[in-house]
Amino acid sequence: MTAYNVAVIVGSLRKEAFSLRIANALAKLAPPSLKLDIVTLHGLSFFNQDLEANPPADWVAFRDRIRPVDAVLFVTPEYNRSVPGVLKNAIDVGSRPYGQSVFNGKPGGVISNSPGAIGGFGANHHLRQSLMFLNIAVLQQPEAYAGGVGDAFDDKGELTKESLRGFLDNYMTAFAAWVAQQKK
Ligand SMILES: Cc1cc2nc3c(=O)[nH]c(=O)nc-3n(C[C@H](O)[C@H](O)[C@H](O)COP(=O)(O)O)c2cc1C
Protein backbone atom coordinates (compact mmCIF):
# COMPACT_ATOMS: atom_id res chain seq x y z
CA MET A 1 0.00 0.00 0.00
CA THR A 2 1.24 3.50 -0.80
CA ALA A 3 1.92 5.53 2.33
CA TYR A 4 1.54 9.29 2.01
CA ASN A 5 3.71 11.64 4.03
CA VAL A 6 1.73 14.25 5.91
CA ALA A 7 3.21 17.28 7.68
CA VAL A 8 1.06 18.07 10.71
CA ILE A 9 1.70 21.75 11.39
CA VAL A 10 0.94 22.76 14.97
CA GLY A 11 -0.23 26.32 15.56
CA SER A 12 0.80 26.62 19.22
CA LEU A 13 4.23 26.87 20.81
CA ARG A 14 2.95 25.96 24.27
CA LYS A 15 4.66 22.91 25.80
CA GLU A 16 1.36 21.43 26.96
CA ALA A 17 -0.68 22.72 24.03
CA PHE A 18 -3.93 20.95 23.30
CA SER A 19 -3.04 21.43 19.64
CA LEU A 20 0.18 19.44 20.10
CA ARG A 21 -1.66 16.79 22.09
CA ILE A 22 -4.21 16.45 19.33
CA ALA A 23 -1.42 16.19 16.75
CA ASN A 24 0.22 13.43 18.79
CA ALA A 25 -3.11 11.64 19.12
CA LEU A 26 -3.60 11.86 15.35
CA ALA A 27 -0.25 10.16 14.79
CA LYS A 28 -1.58 7.20 16.78
CA LEU A 29 -5.00 7.16 15.13
CA ALA A 30 -3.87 7.64 11.54
CA PRO A 31 -4.51 4.75 9.17
CA PRO A 32 -1.41 2.98 7.77
CA SER A 33 -1.78 4.85 4.48
CA LEU A 34 -0.63 8.06 6.20
CA LYS A 35 2.77 8.73 7.77
CA LEU A 36 2.57 11.78 10.00
CA ASP A 37 5.44 14.17 10.74
CA ILE A 38 4.57 16.58 13.58
CA VAL A 39 5.98 20.00 12.74
CA THR A 40 6.20 22.57 15.53
CA LEU A 41 7.14 26.15 14.82
CA HIS A 42 9.64 26.93 17.58
CA GLY A 43 12.56 28.93 16.26
CA LEU A 44 10.93 29.91 12.97
CA SER A 45 11.84 33.58 12.61
CA PHE A 46 9.55 36.31 11.30
CA PHE A 47 9.12 36.59 7.60
CA ASN A 48 10.81 39.69 6.23
CA GLN A 49 10.88 40.24 2.49
CA ASP A 50 14.21 42.03 2.81
CA LEU A 51 15.82 38.68 3.68
CA GLU A 52 14.48 36.77 0.67
CA ALA A 53 17.73 36.92 -1.32
CA ASN A 54 19.63 35.35 1.56
CA PRO A 55 17.03 33.56 3.69
CA PRO A 56 17.74 32.56 7.29
CA ALA A 57 18.59 28.89 7.87
CA ASP A 58 15.38 28.32 9.84
CA TRP A 59 13.24 29.38 6.84
CA VAL A 60 15.20 27.10 4.55
CA ALA A 61 14.83 24.18 6.98
CA PHE A 62 11.07 24.74 7.28
CA ARG A 63 10.62 24.97 3.51
CA ASP A 64 12.77 21.87 2.97
CA ARG A 65 10.68 19.93 5.48
CA ILE A 66 7.33 20.83 3.94
CA ARG A 67 8.23 20.76 0.22
CA PRO A 68 8.56 16.96 -0.18
CA VAL A 69 5.46 15.90 1.77
CA ASP A 70 2.31 14.71 0.06
CA ALA A 71 -0.16 16.61 2.25
CA VAL A 72 -0.41 19.15 5.04
CA LEU A 73 -2.69 19.03 8.04
CA PHE A 74 -3.02 22.09 10.28
CA VAL A 75 -3.90 21.67 13.95
CA THR A 76 -4.45 25.06 15.48
CA PRO A 77 -5.89 26.92 18.40
CA GLU A 78 -7.82 30.13 17.93
CA TYR A 79 -6.33 33.42 19.06
CA ASN A 80 -8.76 36.32 19.16
CA ARG A 81 -11.09 34.56 16.75
CA SER A 82 -8.28 34.11 14.22
CA VAL A 83 -5.07 32.26 13.36
CA PRO A 84 -2.18 32.48 15.88
CA GLY A 85 0.64 34.68 14.60
CA VAL A 86 3.20 31.87 14.61
CA LEU A 87 1.08 29.82 12.24
CA LYS A 88 0.37 32.72 9.90
CA ASN A 89 4.11 33.44 9.88
CA ALA A 90 4.86 29.82 8.92
CA ILE A 91 2.39 30.06 6.06
CA ASP A 92 4.04 33.27 4.89
CA VAL A 93 7.55 31.75 5.12
CA GLY A 94 6.47 28.62 3.22
CA SER A 95 4.66 30.60 0.54
CA ARG A 96 7.70 32.51 -0.72
CA PRO A 97 9.70 33.22 -2.87
CA TYR A 98 6.78 34.07 -5.14
CA GLY A 99 6.05 31.14 -7.43
CA GLN A 100 7.97 28.68 -5.25
CA SER A 101 5.44 28.06 -2.48
CA VAL A 102 6.06 24.73 -0.75
CA PHE A 103 2.30 24.39 -0.25
CA ASN A 104 1.21 24.68 -3.87
CA GLY A 105 -1.16 21.95 -5.02
CA LYS A 106 -1.00 19.79 -1.90
CA PRO A 107 -4.08 18.26 -0.34
CA GLY A 108 -4.71 19.65 3.14
CA GLY A 109 -6.88 19.65 6.22
CA VAL A 110 -7.67 21.93 9.14
CA ILE A 111 -8.46 20.86 12.70
CA SER A 112 -9.11 23.81 15.00
CA ASN A 113 -9.56 23.31 18.71
CA SER A 114 -10.41 25.14 21.89
CA PRO A 115 -11.37 24.46 25.48
CA GLY A 116 -14.39 26.60 24.58
CA ALA A 117 -17.54 25.50 22.86
CA ILE A 118 -16.99 27.00 19.40
CA GLY A 119 -13.90 24.88 18.74
CA GLY A 120 -11.86 27.57 17.02
CA PHE A 121 -14.34 28.17 14.20
CA GLY A 122 -12.90 31.66 13.53
CA ALA A 123 -9.32 30.42 13.27
CA ASN A 124 -10.40 27.52 11.09
CA HIS A 125 -12.07 29.75 8.53
CA HIS A 126 -9.46 32.49 8.55
CA LEU A 127 -6.88 29.78 7.91
CA ARG A 128 -8.94 28.39 5.02
CA GLN A 129 -8.87 31.83 3.41
CA SER A 130 -5.06 31.69 3.18
CA LEU A 131 -5.02 28.03 2.16
CA MET A 132 -7.35 28.72 -0.74
CA PHE A 133 -4.97 31.40 -2.02
CA LEU A 134 -2.05 28.98 -1.62
CA ASN A 135 -3.82 26.41 -3.82
CA ILE A 136 -4.04 23.85 -1.03
CA ALA A 137 -6.93 21.50 -1.73
CA VAL A 138 -8.56 21.54 1.71
CA LEU A 139 -10.86 18.73 2.78
CA GLN A 140 -14.31 20.33 3.08
CA GLN A 141 -16.20 17.66 5.01
CA PRO A 142 -16.10 16.68 7.74
CA GLU A 143 -15.26 20.07 9.22
CA ALA A 144 -13.20 19.83 12.40
CA TYR A 145 -13.95 22.30 15.18
CA ALA A 146 -12.87 20.40 18.29
CA GLY A 147 -14.50 22.13 21.26
CA GLY A 148 -14.22 21.27 24.94
CA VAL A 149 -10.67 19.95 24.70
CA GLY A 150 -9.79 21.13 28.22
CA ASP A 151 -10.74 17.80 29.80
CA ALA A 152 -9.69 15.57 26.92
CA PHE A 153 -6.20 14.56 28.05
CA ASP A 154 -4.60 13.02 31.13
CA ASP A 155 -1.54 14.41 33.01
CA LYS A 156 0.78 12.77 30.50
CA GLY A 157 -1.00 14.38 27.56
CA GLU A 158 -2.69 11.17 26.41
CA LEU A 159 -6.11 11.51 24.84
CA THR A 160 -8.74 10.11 27.23
CA LYS A 161 -12.00 11.65 25.98
CA GLU A 162 -13.70 8.99 23.89
CA SER A 163 -15.95 11.42 22.03
CA LEU A 164 -12.91 13.37 20.80
CA ARG A 165 -11.08 10.16 19.90
CA GLY A 166 -14.04 9.01 17.80
CA PHE A 167 -14.27 12.41 16.14
CA LEU A 168 -10.56 12.50 15.26
CA ASP A 169 -10.63 8.89 14.10
CA ASN A 170 -13.49 9.67 11.75
CA TYR A 171 -11.69 12.78 10.51
CA MET A 172 -8.48 10.86 9.77
CA THR A 173 -10.37 8.22 7.82
CA ALA A 174 -11.90 10.96 5.66
CA PHE A 175 -8.57 12.77 5.37
CA ALA A 176 -6.76 9.60 4.25
CA ALA A 177 -9.39 9.05 1.54
CA TRP A 178 -9.08 12.70 0.48
CA VAL A 179 -5.29 12.52 0.20
CA ALA A 180 -5.45 9.29 -1.80
CA GLN A 181 -8.04 10.79 -4.16
CA GLN A 182 -6.03 13.99 -4.69
CA LYS A 183 -2.76 12.12 -5.26
CA LYS A 184 -4.24 9.73 -7.85
C1 LIG B 1 -3.85 35.42 22.92
C2 LIG B 1 -4.94 34.41 23.14
C3 LIG B 1 -6.14 34.56 22.48
C4 LIG B 1 -7.15 33.61 22.63
N1 LIG B 1 -8.31 33.75 21.90
C5 LIG B 1 -9.21 32.73 21.89
C6 LIG B 1 -10.31 32.75 20.98
O1 LIG B 1 -10.50 33.65 20.19
N2 LIG B 1 -11.15 31.69 21.00
C7 LIG B 1 -10.98 30.63 21.86
O2 LIG B 1 -11.77 29.70 21.81
N3 LIG B 1 -9.95 30.60 22.74
C8 LIG B 1 -9.06 31.61 22.76
N4 LIG B 1 -7.98 31.57 23.61
C9 LIG B 1 -7.85 30.46 24.55
C10 LIG B 1 -7.17 29.27 23.88
O3 LIG B 1 -8.17 28.49 23.24
C11 LIG B 1 -6.45 28.43 24.92
O4 LIG B 1 -5.46 29.21 25.57
C12 LIG B 1 -5.83 27.20 24.29
O5 LIG B 1 -5.35 26.35 25.31
C13 LIG B 1 -4.69 27.57 23.33
O6 LIG B 1 -4.37 26.46 22.52
P1 LIG B 1 -3.17 25.45 22.85
O7 LIG B 1 -3.60 24.66 24.07
O8 LIG B 1 -3.09 24.60 21.63
O9 LIG B 1 -1.95 26.27 23.11
C14 LIG B 1 -6.97 32.52 23.49
C15 LIG B 1 -5.74 32.39 24.16
C16 LIG B 1 -4.76 33.31 23.99
C17 LIG B 1 -3.42 33.11 24.71
XYZ file of C-alpha atoms and ligand atoms in Angstrom:
215
model
C 0.000 0.000 0.000
C 1.236 3.501 -0.804
C 1.919 5.528 2.334
C 1.545 9.290 2.005
C 3.714 11.642 4.028
C 1.733 14.255 5.910
C 3.205 17.276 7.684
C 1.057 18.071 10.713
C 1.702 21.752 11.388
C 0.943 22.757 14.973
C -0.232 26.318 15.556
C 0.796 26.615 19.217
C 4.230 26.874 20.807
C 2.945 25.963 24.275
C 4.664 22.907 25.799
C 1.362 21.434 26.958
C -0.675 22.720 24.033
C -3.932 20.949 23.305
C -3.040 21.426 19.645
C 0.179 19.439 20.096
C -1.657 16.793 22.092
C -4.207 16.448 19.330
C -1.420 16.187 16.747
C 0.222 13.432 18.794
C -3.110 11.638 19.122
C -3.600 11.861 15.347
C -0.252 10.159 14.788
C -1.581 7.196 16.781
C -5.002 7.165 15.135
C -3.873 7.636 11.541
C -4.505 4.749 9.170
C -1.409 2.977 7.768
C -1.782 4.851 4.484
C -0.635 8.057 6.203
C 2.771 8.730 7.767
C 2.571 11.783 10.003
C 5.437 14.166 10.742
C 4.573 16.578 13.578
C 5.976 20.001 12.740
C 6.198 22.569 15.528
C 7.139 26.146 14.825
C 9.640 26.929 17.577
C 12.556 28.928 16.257
C 10.934 29.915 12.970
C 11.836 33.581 12.611
C 9.553 36.306 11.302
C 9.123 36.590 7.597
C 10.808 39.693 6.229
C 10.875 40.235 2.490
C 14.207 42.034 2.812
C 15.817 38.680 3.676
C 14.481 36.775 0.669
C 17.727 36.917 -1.320
C 19.628 35.350 1.562
C 17.033 33.558 3.687
C 17.745 32.558 7.295
C 18.590 28.891 7.866
C 15.382 28.325 9.836
C 13.242 29.380 6.843
C 15.203 27.104 4.549
C 14.828 24.184 6.981
C 11.069 24.739 7.281
C 10.616 24.966 3.515
C 12.771 21.867 2.968
C 10.682 19.933 5.479
C 7.325 20.829 3.940
C 8.226 20.758 0.218
C 8.561 16.957 -0.177
C 5.460 15.900 1.772
C 2.310 14.715 0.055
C -0.158 16.609 2.249
C -0.412 19.155 5.035
C -2.690 19.030 8.037
C -3.018 22.095 10.277
C -3.897 21.670 13.951
C -4.455 25.059 15.482
C -5.888 26.924 18.404
C -7.820 30.132 17.927
C -6.333 33.422 19.055
C -8.760 36.317 19.164
C -11.087 34.557 16.748
C -8.276 34.112 14.224
C -5.066 32.263 13.360
C -2.180 32.475 15.879
C 0.637 34.677 14.597
C 3.199 31.867 14.612
C 1.076 29.818 12.237
C 0.373 32.724 9.899
C 4.107 33.440 9.880
C 4.863 29.822 8.922
C 2.387 30.060 6.062
C 4.044 33.269 4.887
C 7.547 31.746 5.118
C 6.473 28.618 3.217
C 4.655 30.596 0.540
C 7.705 32.509 -0.717
C 9.702 33.218 -2.867
C 6.782 34.067 -5.135
C 6.052 31.142 -7.430
C 7.965 28.678 -5.253
C 5.439 28.056 -2.480
C 6.058 24.735 -0.747
C 2.298 24.388 -0.255
C 1.211 24.680 -3.870
C -1.157 21.947 -5.016
C -1.000 19.795 -1.901
C -4.083 18.262 -0.337
C -4.710 19.654 3.138
C -6.882 19.649 6.224
C -7.673 21.926 9.144
C -8.458 20.863 12.701
C -9.106 23.807 14.997
C -9.562 23.305 18.706
C -10.413 25.138 21.890
C -11.371 24.465 25.477
C -14.388 26.605 24.583
C -17.545 25.500 22.859
C -16.986 26.999 19.401
C -13.896 24.877 18.737
C -11.857 27.570 17.019
C -14.335 28.165 14.201
C -12.905 31.658 13.529
C -9.321 30.424 13.274
C -10.401 27.524 11.085
C -12.073 29.753 8.529
C -9.461 32.494 8.545
C -6.881 29.780 7.913
C -8.936 28.394 5.023
C -8.868 31.830 3.407
C -5.055 31.689 3.184
C -5.018 28.029 2.160
C -7.347 28.720 -0.740
C -4.972 31.396 -2.021
C -2.050 28.979 -1.622
C -3.824 26.413 -3.821
C -4.041 23.853 -1.026
C -6.931 21.499 -1.726
C -8.556 21.539 1.714
C -10.860 18.727 2.783
C -14.306 20.329 3.078
C -16.198 17.656 5.005
C -16.100 16.679 7.742
C -15.265 20.067 9.216
C -13.202 19.827 12.400
C -13.947 22.302 15.181
C -12.873 20.401 18.293
C -14.502 22.128 21.256
C -14.217 21.274 24.939
C -10.666 19.948 24.698
C -9.788 21.128 28.222
C -10.735 17.796 29.805
C -9.695 15.565 26.915
C -6.197 14.563 28.054
C -4.598 13.023 31.133
C -1.545 14.407 33.007
C 0.781 12.765 30.498
C -0.997 14.376 27.556
C -2.688 11.170 26.410
C -6.115 11.508 24.845
C -8.735 10.109 27.230
C -11.995 11.652 25.976
C -13.698 8.994 23.888
C -15.948 11.421 22.034
C -12.906 13.372 20.801
C -11.082 10.156 19.902
C -14.044 9.012 17.803
C -14.273 12.412 16.143
C -10.560 12.497 15.258
C -10.631 8.888 14.101
C -13.486 9.666 11.755
C -11.689 12.783 10.507
C -8.485 10.863 9.769
C -10.371 8.220 7.815
C -11.897 10.957 5.664
C -8.569 12.773 5.370
C -6.762 9.601 4.245
C -9.388 9.046 1.539
C -9.083 12.701 0.477
C -5.290 12.524 0.199
C -5.452 9.287 -1.799
C -8.036 10.785 -4.160
C -6.029 13.986 -4.688
C -2.756 12.124 -5.259
C -4.243 9.727 -7.849
C -3.851 35.420 22.920
C -4.945 34.413 23.140
C -6.143 34.564 22.476
C -7.150 33.612 22.629
N -8.305 33.748 21.896
C -9.210 32.730 21.891
C -10.314 32.751 20.978
O -10.499 33.648 20.186
N -11.152 31.686 20.997
C -10.982 30.630 21.860
O -11.774 29.697 21.807
N -9.948 30.597 22.736
C -9.059 31.607 22.759
N -7.976 31.574 23.608
C -7.855 30.458 24.546
C -7.173 29.274 23.875
O -8.165 28.489 23.235
C -6.447 28.431 24.917
O -5.459 29.209 25.570
C -5.830 27.195 24.288
O -5.352 26.352 25.310
C -4.686 27.572 23.331
O -4.369 26.460 22.520
P -3.169 25.453 22.845
O -3.597 24.664 24.075
O -3.090 24.596 21.635
O -1.950 26.272 23.114
C -6.966 32.516 23.493
C -5.741 32.385 24.163
C -4.762 33.310 23.993
C -3.425 33.111 24.708
